[in-house]
Amino acid sequence: MDKFLINGPCKIKGNVSISGSKNASLPILAATLLFDQPVIIKNLPRVRDINTMLNLLKSLGSKIILSRDKKTAKIFNKKNMKTFASYSLVKTMRGSILVLGPLISKYHRSKISLPGGCLIGARPINYHLTALKKLGMKYKLKDGYILATSKGKLKGTIINFPKISVGATENSIIAACLAKGKTILKNCAIEPEIKDLTNFLNNAGAKIKWSGRTCKIIGVNFLNKTEYAVMSDRIEAGTFCVAATLAKGNLKIKNLNPKVIRTEINLLKKVGAKIKTCQNEILVKGPEKIKSIKSIKTKEFPGIPTDLQAQLMVLMCKATGKSSITESIFENRFMHVAELQRLGAKIIVKNNTAIIEGKTKFVGAELMSSDLRASVALVLAAIVSKGKSYINRIYHLDRGYEKIENKLKKIGVKIKRLK
Ligand code: UD1
């Protein structure tokens, strides 16, 4: 299994270009199942989760032609697509559940493996199922599979999500595009990736309108041939902003609209970073001393993203005082704490809040990745640790960060992939 060797502390300087967003690409690729006409998706990141989704689409019958750099996919669907998604495909990526909405909407049947839990929590899909049921899907759970059918077209209705969920909002929007009549979704997630999905669908002729957390969809009979470039990855950009702040860096982050990470930028400014933004670029200069923030809390967009929580914890470890981070989205997203402690961090976890001592002098150690964002936090910590750190199980990083070691090498990080 591949691992990273990082020899710290490293200086961060130079330019980095942000790749396409994984979390926007996944629902957009799933939504291509709605189309009879060819679809071209550009700016896909070259990461493992995207390969998994493309393989899932292929297993359902889509023909996919990838460009040389593998960032553009031309997708052609057959008349009779398959509607079965096996456990072996779904278990590697929870996002696979996003094919349920389009399959039931377009083909009125589907058998999909239940995704199961993952390390960051139980991650149920009850909101997806309840919403699709309201639209007319009938389902039963059998032998670890969701067996779903609908009597012809889904029917537009009013759905009020009891809790904000990114995936459930996406699945319902996709499903409602071809439903009969009007669907009104209330208490939706409004992450930029969801707006990217609805821009894509509207480009193809869908009728979707937003007003705050309410999404109104008027069903159409079909979607048109279309070409769309996925937005850039705001979590990757946020990670590089944290890296520069952490390592007294001087970094130009290119290819991202700074508006989508406004909250993160404001937080980093409070910490002491000097940040300038232009139309599609962010300049970050890390401070000599990192100021602590008393209380950071993850929240749905436009709040601090849970996907940046682990990276911010590394930053607070190096701050001049005590801080706390409360994780309010997932119940068990502190696996990185034990690994950061191995590098010297002083962190106490009480329920869903981590109290961080600050002024940590990280010393390199052998570490274990547990999930995607925890892994990148370990990389950040290793960058500011003294000596060698080995980060094991980096396949988690390969799921969501495109060529991370190349990007880091280019900005001054001494990093090597060991096979
Ligand atoms: C998506 C992102 C993930 C991010 C998360 C929160 C993708 C592929 N993944 O995950 O990177 O961390 O949003 O911003 O875009 N929940 C239920 N029942 C459901 C659905 C969700 O209880 O049916 C709970 C979850 O366990 C979690 C919370 O709701 O506690 C939010 O989850 P959700 O927003 O659905 O996250 P994902 O779509 O899985």
XYZ file of N, CA and C in Angstrom, residues 160-413:
762
model
N -40.376 18.576 2.772
C -39.701 19.429 3.749
C -38.659 18.563 4.444
N -37.388 18.753 4.144
C -36.360 17.908 4.768
C -36.281 18.205 6.261
N -36.323 17.155 7.113
C -36.267 17.391 8.560
C -34.898 17.918 8.988
N -33.862 17.585 8.193
C -32.507 18.030 8.505
C -31.828 18.325 7.171
N -30.915 19.264 7.182
C -30.253 19.625 5.925
C -29.299 18.497 5.513
N -29.489 17.972 4.315
C -28.604 16.910 3.812
C -28.211 17.208 2.371
N -26.912 17.210 2.138
C -26.394 17.469 0.793
C -26.871 16.379 -0.173
N -26.601 15.127 0.180
C -26.922 14.009 -0.716
C -28.415 13.883 -0.981
N -29.234 14.016 0.088
C -30.681 13.850 -0.089
C -31.240 14.972 -0.961
N -30.703 16.190 -0.791
C -31.151 17.306 -1.637
C -30.815 16.988 -3.096
N -29.596 16.519 -3.337
C -29.170 16.243 -4.719
C -30.010 15.137 -5.359
N -30.181 14.038 -4.623
C -30.944 12.903 -5.160
C -32.371 13.342 -5.529
N -32.973 14.166 -4.654
C -34.359 14.585 -4.883
C -34.457 15.544 -6.065
N -33.487 16.477 -6.176
C -33.522 17.420 -7.302
C -33.414 16.646 -8.614
N -32.448 15.724 -8.657
C -32.229 14.969 -9.902
C -33.508 14.208 -10.263
N -34.085 13.545 -9.242
C -35.283 12.736 -9.504
C -36.446 13.602 -9.971
N -36.570 14.812 -9.394
C -37.740 15.651 -9.682
C -37.694 16.277 -11.074
N -36.508 16.299 -11.692
C -36.381 16.943 -13.022
C -37.332 16.364 -14.057
N -37.496 15.027 -14.025
C -38.362 14.392 -15.026
C -39.707 13.981 -14.434
N -40.006 14.478 -13.221
C -41.287 14.097 -12.603
C -42.427 14.889 -13.245
N -43.652 14.408 -13.005
C -44.830 15.126 -13.513
C -45.113 16.300 -12.597
N -45.231 17.485 -13.149
C -45.654 18.639 -12.334
C -44.555 19.257 -11.506
N -45.035 19.951 -10.442
C -44.129 20.812 -9.670
C -43.679 20.135 -8.370
N -42.375 20.216 -8.097
C -41.855 19.731 -6.812
C -41.296 20.921 -6.053
N -41.618 20.999 -4.780
C -41.019 22.057 -3.957
C -40.250 21.379 -2.827
N -38.947 21.627 -2.800
C -38.098 21.051 -1.756
C -37.769 22.158 -0.763
N -38.092 21.896 0.521
C -37.824 22.921 1.541
C -36.734 22.452 2.489
N -36.038 23.403 3.085
C -34.913 23.121 3.988
C -33.805 22.328 3.270
N -33.496 22.776 2.071
C -32.461 22.118 1.257
C -31.064 22.516 1.710
N -30.108 21.654 1.388
C -28.700 22.059 1.475
C -28.447 23.009 0.301
N -27.623 24.035 0.526
C -27.368 25.003 -0.551
C -25.863 25.119 -0.822
N -25.153 24.015 -0.627
C -23.711 24.015 -0.906
C -23.482 24.402 -2.373
N -22.373 25.076 -2.675
C -22.103 25.482 -4.063
C -22.132 24.307 -5.038
N -21.805 23.117 -4.563
C -21.817 21.935 -5.447
C -23.251 21.636 -5.907
N -24.225 21.934 -5.033
C -25.624 21.678 -5.397
C -26.076 22.710 -6.425
N -25.614 23.945 -6.244
C -25.945 24.989 -7.225
C -25.291 24.639 -8.567
N -24.111 24.018 -8.517
C -23.451 23.605 -9.758
C -24.285 22.525 -10.456
N -24.810 21.600 -9.655
C -25.678 20.553 -10.210
C -26.903 21.172 -10.878
N -27.538 22.141 -10.203
C -28.762 22.707 -10.792
C -28.431 23.591 -11.994
N -27.258 24.229 -11.995
C -26.843 24.975 -13.203
C -26.699 24.026 -14.384
N -26.063 22.884 -14.106
C -25.878 21.875 -15.157
C -27.229 21.409 -15.703
N -28.136 21.095 -14.785
C -29.441 20.569 -15.214
C -30.235 21.647 -15.966
N -30.192 22.876 -15.476
C -30.900 23.966 -16.166
C -30.322 24.199 -17.558
N -29.000 24.071 -17.674
C -28.334 24.184 -18.982
C -28.907 23.198 -19.996
N -29.334 22.049 -19.457
C -29.840 20.984 -20.317
C -31.353 21.074 -20.495
N -31.966 22.129 -19.943
C -33.397 22.307 -20.161
C -34.279 22.022 -18.964
N -33.670 21.678 -17.821
C -34.480 21.465 -16.615
C -35.025 22.817 -16.153
N -36.079 22.755 -15.315
C -36.667 24.022 -14.841
C -36.558 24.051 -13.318
N -35.437 24.571 -12.856
C -35.159 24.584 -11.409
C -34.911 26.020 -10.976
N -35.574 26.409 -9.883
C -35.379 27.768 -9.361
C -35.122 27.710 -7.867
N -34.241 28.567 -7.406
C -33.913 28.618 -5.975
C -34.464 29.881 -5.332
N -34.858 29.733 -4.075
C -35.151 30.909 -3.264
C -34.736 30.525 -1.844
N -33.596 31.018 -1.406
C -33.049 30.617 -0.099
C -32.823 29.114 -0.059
N -33.395 28.459 0.959
C -33.235 27.001 1.070
C -34.391 26.239 0.404
N -35.180 26.962 -0.403
C -36.274 26.295 -1.108
C -35.921 26.144 -2.584
N -36.164 24.952 -3.100
C -35.850 24.676 -4.501
C -37.138 24.248 -5.204
N -37.469 24.963 -6.277
C -38.708 24.646 -7.003
C -38.336 24.024 -8.346
N -38.906 22.866 -8.627
C -38.565 22.158 -9.863
C -39.845 21.862 -10.633
N -39.903 22.325 -11.874
C -41.050 21.957 -12.721
C -40.555 20.842 -13.635
N -41.217 19.722 -13.594
C -40.765 18.567 -14.367
C -40.797 18.823 -15.874
N -39.825 18.272 -16.580
C -39.821 18.354 -18.050
C -39.824 16.914 -18.580
N -40.092 16.763 -19.886
C -40.188 15.404 -20.426
C -38.842 14.797 -20.759
N -37.893 15.652 -21.097
C -36.549 15.135 -21.424
C -35.530 16.246 -21.247
N -34.268 15.857 -21.190
C -33.190 16.843 -21.103
C -32.420 16.842 -22.419
N -31.879 18.007 -22.763
C -31.205 18.155 -24.055
C -29.724 17.818 -23.962
N -29.192 17.529 -25.142
C -27.756 17.351 -25.307
C -27.039 18.535 -24.648
N -26.004 18.297 -23.891
C -25.373 19.441 -23.215
C -23.889 19.223 -22.934
N -23.236 20.345 -22.657
C -21.805 20.327 -22.360
C -21.623 21.207 -21.129
N -20.887 20.750 -20.138
C -20.801 21.524 -18.895
C -19.436 21.334 -18.228
N -18.877 22.433 -17.716
C -17.616 22.345 -16.966
C -17.910 22.445 -15.473
N -17.469 21.444 -14.745
C -17.722 21.372 -13.296
C -16.945 22.487 -12.586
N -17.510 22.995 -11.498
C -16.830 24.049 -10.705
C -15.533 23.511 -10.083
N -14.696 24.429 -9.617
C -13.450 24.011 -8.956
C -13.720 23.562 -7.525
N -12.760 22.852 -6.976
C -12.945 22.207 -5.675
C -12.662 23.185 -4.522
N -13.722 23.614 -3.832
C -13.534 24.617 -2.769
C -12.851 24.008 -1.555
N -12.985 22.696 -1.367
C -12.332 22.084 -0.200
C -10.823 21.955 -0.462
N -10.469 21.623 -1.698
C -9.039 21.583 -2.041
C -8.446 22.989 -1.863
N -9.178 24.004 -2.340
C -8.691 25.382 -2.224
C -8.556 25.772 -0.750
N -9.561 25.427 0.043
C -9.520 25.733 1.482
C -8.335 25.044 2.143
N -8.059 23.818 1.727
C -6.932 23.067 2.296
C -5.614 23.786 1.996
N -5.455 24.277 0.764
C -4.219 24.989 0.424
C -4.141 26.336 1.150
N -5.288 26.989 1.358
C -5.279 28.246 2.136
C -4.792 27.963 3.557
N -5.271 26.870 4.149
C -4.842 26.505 5.507
C -3.347 26.186 5.490
N -2.899 25.447 4.469
C -1.484 25.065 4.389
C -0.594 26.304 4.402
N -0.963 27.303 3.603
C -0.137 28.513 3.517
C -0.161 29.277 4.838
N -1.320 29.315 5.483
C -1.442 30.024 6.767
C -0.603 29.331 7.832
N -0.637 28.011 7.787
C 0.049 27.178 8.782
C 1.565 27.289 8.677
N 2.070 27.307 7.429
C 3.518 27.153 7.216
C 4.176 28.465 6.805
N 3.673 29.572 7.310
C 4.214 30.907 6.971
C 4.420 31.022 5.473
N 3.488 30.471 4.735
C 3.652 30.383 3.283
C 3.345 31.669 2.555
N 3.618 31.609 1.260
C 3.273 32.705 0.364
C 2.768 32.025 -0.905
N 1.453 31.927 -0.995
C 0.891 31.032 -1.998
C -0.158 31.731 -2.846
N -0.055 31.476 -4.158
C -1.106 31.961 -5.062
C -1.956 30.749 -5.437
N -3.231 30.825 -5.095
C -4.132 29.705 -5.384
C -4.970 30.100 -6.589
N -4.802 29.355 -7.670
C -5.434 29.776 -8.927
C -6.634 28.896 -9.278
N -7.490 29.454 -10.092
C -8.584 28.674 -10.667
C -9.727 28.374 -9.691
N -10.032 29.336 -8.820
C -11.197 29.154 -7.944
C -11.849 30.513 -7.702
N -13.159 30.538 -7.757
C -13.894 31.755 -7.442
C -13.882 31.933 -5.914
N -13.185 32.961 -5.400
C -13.022 33.102 -3.948
C -14.347 33.220 -3.197
N -15.422 33.602 -3.910
C -16.715 33.777 -3.232
C -17.181 32.489 -2.550
N -16.819 31.340 -3.114
C -17.331 30.089 -2.537
C -16.602 29.698 -1.253
N -15.503 30.406 -0.930
C -14.857 30.104 0.361
C -14.713 31.380 1.218
N -15.700 32.234 1.120
C -15.650 33.512 1.840
C -15.541 33.294 3.361
N -16.335 32.375 3.876
C -16.320 32.137 5.335
C -14.946 31.655 5.787
N -14.360 30.752 5.000
C -13.052 30.204 5.341
C -11.996 31.309 5.304
N -12.076 32.169 4.277
C -11.103 33.255 4.139
C -11.206 34.204 5.337
N -12.435 34.523 5.745
C -12.614 35.417 6.903
C -12.028 34.807 8.169
N -12.202 33.508 8.330
C -11.649 32.830 9.506
C -10.116 32.905 9.488
N -9.532 32.644 8.335
C -8.066 32.649 8.240
C -7.506 34.059 8.432
N -8.277 35.061 8.031
C -7.846 36.445 8.278
C -7.812 36.709 9.782
N -8.819 36.188 10.495
C -8.868 36.372 11.957
C -7.656 35.726 12.629
N -7.210 34.631 12.030
C -6.079 33.890 12.565
C -4.767 34.651 12.319
N -4.803 35.563 11.361
C -3.621 36.387 11.103
C -3.112 36.340 9.668
N -3.715 35.501 8.830
C -3.235 35.393 7.442
C -3.562 36.684 6.687
N -2.666 37.045 5.774
C -2.951 38.187 4.888
C -3.471 37.583 3.587
N -4.708 37.925 3.257
C -5.321 37.292 2.087
C -5.862 38.335 1.129
N -5.484 38.185 -0.141
C -6.043 39.057 -1.173
C -6.766 38.171 -2.179
N -7.906 38.653 -2.645
C -8.611 37.848 -3.637
C -8.814 38.646 -4.926
N -8.677 37.974 -6.055
C -9.047 38.558 -7.339
C -10.162 37.682 -7.894
N -10.484 37.889 -9.160
C -11.633 37.197 -9.724
C -11.535 35.670 -9.577
N -10.383 35.148 -9.912
C -10.248 33.698 -9.906
C -8.985 33.239 -9.185
N -8.524 34.072 -8.255
C -7.251 33.781 -7.579
C -7.305 34.223 -6.130
N -6.523 33.547 -5.310
C -6.428 33.931 -3.902
C -4.939 33.961 -3.542
N -4.518 35.043 -2.923
C -3.129 35.122 -2.463
C -3.135 35.007 -0.950
N -2.383 34.053 -0.422
C -2.368 33.853 1.029
C -0.948 33.975 1.543
N -0.792 34.809 2.545
C 0.499 34.947 3.205
C 0.300 34.561 4.661
N 1.006 33.544 5.084
C 0.833 33.048 6.458
C 1.489 33.973 7.473
N 0.917 34.078 8.679
C 1.467 34.976 9.708
C 2.666 34.352 10.433
N 3.427 35.186 11.108
C 4.522 34.691 11.975
C 3.900 33.921 13.137
N 2.859 34.556 13.736
C 2.172 33.900 14.862
C 0.720 33.657 14.494
N 0.263 32.451 14.725
C -1.127 32.112 14.394
C -2.004 32.385 15.618
N -3.006 33.247 15.443
C -3.885 33.551 16.583
C -4.899 32.422 16.772
N -5.193 32.109 18.016
C -6.174 31.037 18.255
C -7.591 31.609 18.115
N -8.514 30.730 17.784
C -9.926 31.129 17.725
C -10.622 30.338 18.826
N -11.312 31.036 19.700
C -11.893 30.379 20.882
C -12.807 29.234 20.509
N -13.687 29.522 19.548
C -14.662 28.477 19.274
C -14.992 28.430 17.777
N -14.613 27.323 17.181
C -14.924 27.102 15.758
C -16.001 26.019 15.720
N -16.995 26.194 14.860
C -18.051 25.180 14.779
C -18.341 24.896 13.317
N -18.341 23.635 12.937
C -18.680 23.318 11.543
C -20.185 23.467 11.353
N -20.551 23.867 10.155
C -21.969 24.084 9.859
C -22.209 23.880 8.377
N -23.450 23.704 8.012
C -23.786 23.617 6.590
C -23.394 24.924 5.904
N -23.195 24.887 4.573
C -22.891 26.094 3.824
C -23.980 27.137 4.087
N -23.663 28.367 4.327
C -22.360 29.039 4.194
C -21.486 29.011 5.453
N -21.627 28.004 6.302
C -20.783 27.922 7.507
C -19.430 27.293 7.199
N -18.679 27.034 8.265
C -17.372 26.372 8.103
C -17.619 24.911 7.729
N -17.079 24.440 6.599
C -17.400 23.074 6.171
C -16.761 21.995 7.061
N -17.527 20.964 7.308
C -16.986 19.826 8.069
C -15.780 19.230 7.341
N -15.766 19.348 6.022
C -14.646 18.785 5.251
C -13.346 19.568 5.447
N -13.404 20.664 6.216
C -12.189 21.433 6.492
C -11.844 21.400 7.989
N -12.659 20.651 8.739
C -12.500 20.642 10.203
C -11.131 20.098 10.640
N -10.704 18.988 10.039
C -9.443 18.358 10.458
C -8.256 19.270 10.136
N -8.320 19.921 8.967
C -7.226 20.811 8.566
C -7.142 21.996 9.529
N -8.320 22.530 9.937
C -8.320 23.677 10.851
C -7.805 23.278 12.234
N -8.014 22.007 12.578
C -7.510 21.551 13.883
C -5.983 21.595 13.909
N -5.363 21.221 12.787
C -3.895 21.282 12.713
C -3.449 22.734 12.903
N -4.174 23.632 12.270
C -3.846 25.059 12.374
C -3.945 25.523 13.829
N -5.008 25.111 14.508
C -5.192 25.534 15.897
C -4.142 24.910 16.827
N -3.620 23.744 16.446
C -2.530 23.139 17.246
C -1.315 24.065 17.273
N -1.115 24.819 16.193
C 0.058 25.693 16.092
C -0.252 27.126 16.554
N -1.491 27.366 16.995
C -1.870 28.729 17.392
C -1.261 29.083 18.747
N -1.302 30.386 19.064
C -0.631 30.844 20.287
C -1.415 30.523 21.563
N -2.655 30.174 21.441
C -3.449 29.906 22.653
C -4.396 28.729 22.473
N -5.309 28.635 23.451
C -6.263 27.525 23.477
C -7.419 27.777 22.503
N -7.943 26.727 21.907
C -9.108 26.891 21.035
C -10.001 25.661 21.134
N -11.179 25.767 20.522
C -12.036 24.581 20.496
C -12.699 24.452 19.128
N -12.904 23.220 18.725
C -13.606 22.974 17.464
C -14.763 22.017 17.736
N -15.954 22.434 17.364
C -17.135 21.578 17.534
C -17.567 21.058 16.170
N -17.706 19.743 16.090
C -18.154 19.120 14.830
C -19.662 18.910 14.926
N -20.418 19.628 14.106
C -21.870 19.509 14.269
C -22.545 18.776 13.115
N -21.778 18.284 12.148
C -22.410 17.582 11.013
C -22.326 16.057 11.187
N -21.141 15.557 11.470
C -20.984 14.103 11.625
C -20.650 13.745 13.068
N -21.106 12.554 13.487
C -20.980 12.223 14.917
C -19.582 11.737 15.304
N -18.798 11.291 14.327
C -17.531 10.669 14.714
C -16.409 11.106 13.778
N -16.198 12.412 13.744
C -15.223 12.870 12.758
C -13.963 13.427 13.421
N -13.483 12.714 14.445
C -12.276 13.182 15.130
C -11.172 12.114 15.104
N -11.213 11.233 14.100
C -10.207 10.154 14.082
C -8.789 10.682 13.945
N -8.665 11.865 13.366
C -7.324 12.439 13.191
C -6.708 12.868 14.519
N -7.542 13.023 15.562
C -7.021 13.521 16.839
C -5.917 12.600 17.377
N -6.182 11.303 17.406
C -5.200 10.360 17.959
C -3.895 10.414 17.166
N -4.005 10.590 15.860
C -2.795 10.641 15.027
C -2.031 11.943 15.269
N -2.781 13.054 15.416
C -2.120 14.347 15.690
C -1.432 14.293 17.052
N -2.039 13.556 17.988
C -1.417 13.406 19.308
C -0.076 12.683 19.190
N 0.019 11.765 18.227
C 1.292 11.044 18.026
C 2.407 11.985 17.562
N 1.987 13.115 16.956
C 2.981 14.110 16.519
C 3.274 15.126 17.626
N 2.522 15.038 18.719
C 2.766 15.941 19.847
C 1.621 16.866 20.189
N 0.498 16.762 19.480
C -0.623 17.681 19.747
C -1.255 17.390 21.108
N -1.723 18.469 21.750
C -2.442 18.288 23.028
C -3.905 18.637 22.778
N -4.689 17.589 22.625
C -6.111 17.777 22.292
C -6.946 16.883 23.202
N -8.007 17.456 23.752
C -8.949 16.628 24.529
C -10.283 16.672 23.798
N -10.893 15.494 23.627
C -12.201 15.462 22.963
C -13.295 15.225 23.992
N -14.291 16.111 24.015
C -15.457 15.927 24.896
C -16.677 15.924 24.002
N -17.336 14.795 23.891
C -18.466 14.619 22.966
C -18.054 15.063 21.567
N -18.739 16.086 21.032
C -18.376 16.474 19.654
C -17.525 17.751 19.623
N -16.853 18.035 20.743
C -15.969 19.213 20.778
C -14.541 18.801 21.112
N -13.600 19.347 20.381
C -12.183 19.102 20.655
C -11.593 20.380 21.238
N -10.914 20.241 22.379
C -10.241 21.394 22.996
C -8.753 21.255 22.654
N -8.220 22.297 22.039
C -6.861 22.210 21.510
C -5.961 23.182 22.272
N -4.874 22.656 22.778
C -3.984 23.419 23.650
C -3.230 24.537 22.924
N -2.773 24.308 21.709
C -1.977 25.324 20.995
C -0.490 25.193 21.276
N 0.299 26.024 20.615
C 1.768 26.074 20.761
C 2.425 24.699 20.606
N 1.886 23.874 19.763
C 2.436 22.518 19.619
C 3.729 22.541 18.810
N 4.699 21.798 19.314
C 5.908 21.592 18.501
C 5.791 20.191 17.929
N 5.289 20.106 16.718
C 5.107 18.778 16.117
C 6.464 18.124 15.825
N 6.561 16.838 16.139
C 7.757 16.071 15.775
C 7.298 14.894 14.926
N 7.967 14.686 13.786
C 7.573 13.666 12.809
C 7.352 12.286 13.427
N 6.439 11.524 12.884
C 6.140 10.179 13.386
C 5.508 9.361 12.260
N 5.253 8.095 12.539
C 4.554 7.249 11.562
C 3.056 7.371 11.842
N 2.274 7.627 10.805
C 0.852 7.943 10.993
C -0.030 7.083 10.106
N -1.289 7.020 10.470
C -2.256 6.212 9.719
C -3.431 7.081 9.279
N -3.728 7.091 7.980
C -4.896 7.835 7.479
C -6.169 7.070 7.784
N -7.229 7.795 8.130
C -8.485 7.099 8.413
C -9.577 7.447 7.412
N -9.654 8.698 6.984
C -10.601 9.066 5.935
C -9.997 10.196 5.128
N -10.718 10.583 4.107
C -10.169 11.543 3.138
C -9.630 12.824 3.778
N -10.468 13.516 4.540
C -10.060 14.827 5.053
C -9.101 14.686 6.235
N -9.254 13.605 7.019
C -8.316 13.362 8.114
C -6.918 13.157 7.530
N -6.845 12.481 6.398
C -5.540 12.177 5.794
C -4.824 13.446 5.373
N -5.570 14.373 4.792
C -4.919 15.583 4.310
C -4.478 16.435 5.506
N -5.202 16.311 6.619
C -4.794 17.030 7.830
C -3.455 16.483 8.329
N -3.271 15.181 8.217
C -1.990 14.600 8.644
C -0.860 15.085 7.752
N -1.158 15.229 6.462
C -0.155 15.770 5.534
C 0.226 17.186 5.974
N -0.763 18.006 6.300
C -0.487 19.386 6.733
C 0.367 19.383 8.003
N -0.003 18.512 8.938
C 0.744 18.467 10.203
C 2.187 18.035 9.941
N 2.359 17.063 9.044
C 3.719 16.574 8.746
C 4.567 17.680 8.116
N 3.904 18.556 7.341
C 4.631 19.657 6.683
C 5.259 20.588 7.730
N 4.589 20.750 8.876
C 5.139 21.646 9.905
C 5.755 20.862 11.071
N 5.991 19.559 10.871
C 6.647 18.767 11.917
C 8.150 18.753 11.675
N 8.887 18.539 12.750
C 10.336 18.463 12.607
C 10.687 17.010 12.296
N 11.378 16.784 11.188
C 11.831 15.432 10.864
C 10.876 14.680 9.952
N 11.100 13.363 9.907
C 10.364 12.554 8.933
C 9.027 12.057 9.486
N 8.000 12.168 8.654
C 6.717 11.534 8.983
C 6.355 10.588 7.852
N 5.841 9.451 8.219
C 5.335 8.499 7.218
C 3.818 8.472 7.369
N 3.118 8.670 6.264
C 1.653 8.632 6.339
C 1.160 7.414 5.565
N 0.612 6.470 6.311
C 0.155 5.218 5.700
C -1.280 5.330 5.188
N -1.652 4.373 4.372
C -3.024 4.250 3.824
C -3.463 5.506 3.074
N -2.590 6.009 2.196
C -2.950 7.262 1.515
C -3.955 7.039 0.387
N -4.437 5.799 0.234
C -5.481 5.611 -0.782
C -6.689 6.480 -0.459
N -6.866 6.827 0.818
C -7.950 7.757 1.171
C -7.764 9.093 0.461
N -6.506 9.570 0.432
C -6.219 10.857 -0.229
C -6.450 10.762 -1.724
N -6.087 9.636 -2.298
C -6.245 9.463 -3.747
C -7.707 9.465 -4.165
N -8.605 9.221 -3.179
C -10.045 9.274 -3.495
C -10.482 10.672 -3.889
N -9.823 11.698 -3.300
C -10.393 13.033 -3.476
C -9.433 14.164 -3.797
N -8.142 13.945 -3.745
C -7.193 15.029 -4.045
C -6.386 14.658 -5.282
N -6.508 15.490 -6.325
C -5.819 15.167 -7.579
C -4.326 15.475 -7.448
N -3.523 14.476 -7.727
C -2.052 14.617 -7.773
C -1.533 15.453 -6.624
N -1.946 15.121 -5.437
C -1.608 16.010 -4.311
C -0.103 16.127 -4.113
N 0.640 15.009 -4.305
C 2.072 15.129 -4.030
C 2.778 16.002 -5.059
N 2.291 15.977 -6.320
C 2.901 16.846 -7.336
C 2.651 18.305 -6.997
N 1.402 18.594 -6.587
C 1.063 19.982 -6.266
C 1.884 20.462 -5.068
N 2.030 19.590 -4.061
C 2.771 19.989 -2.859
C 4.269 20.149 -3.152
N 4.810 19.224 -3.962
C 6.234 19.306 -4.325
C 6.523 20.644 -4.987
N 5.605 21.035 -5.883
C 5.804 22.273 -6.648
C 5.859 23.510 -5.749
N 5.242 23.430 -4.581
C 5.244 24.619 -3.711
C 6.218 24.453 -2.538
N 7.081 23.468 -2.626
C 8.189 23.406 -1.661
C 8.118 22.326 -0.601
N 7.119 21.441 -0.687
C 7.011 20.393 0.335
C 7.895 19.207 -0.060
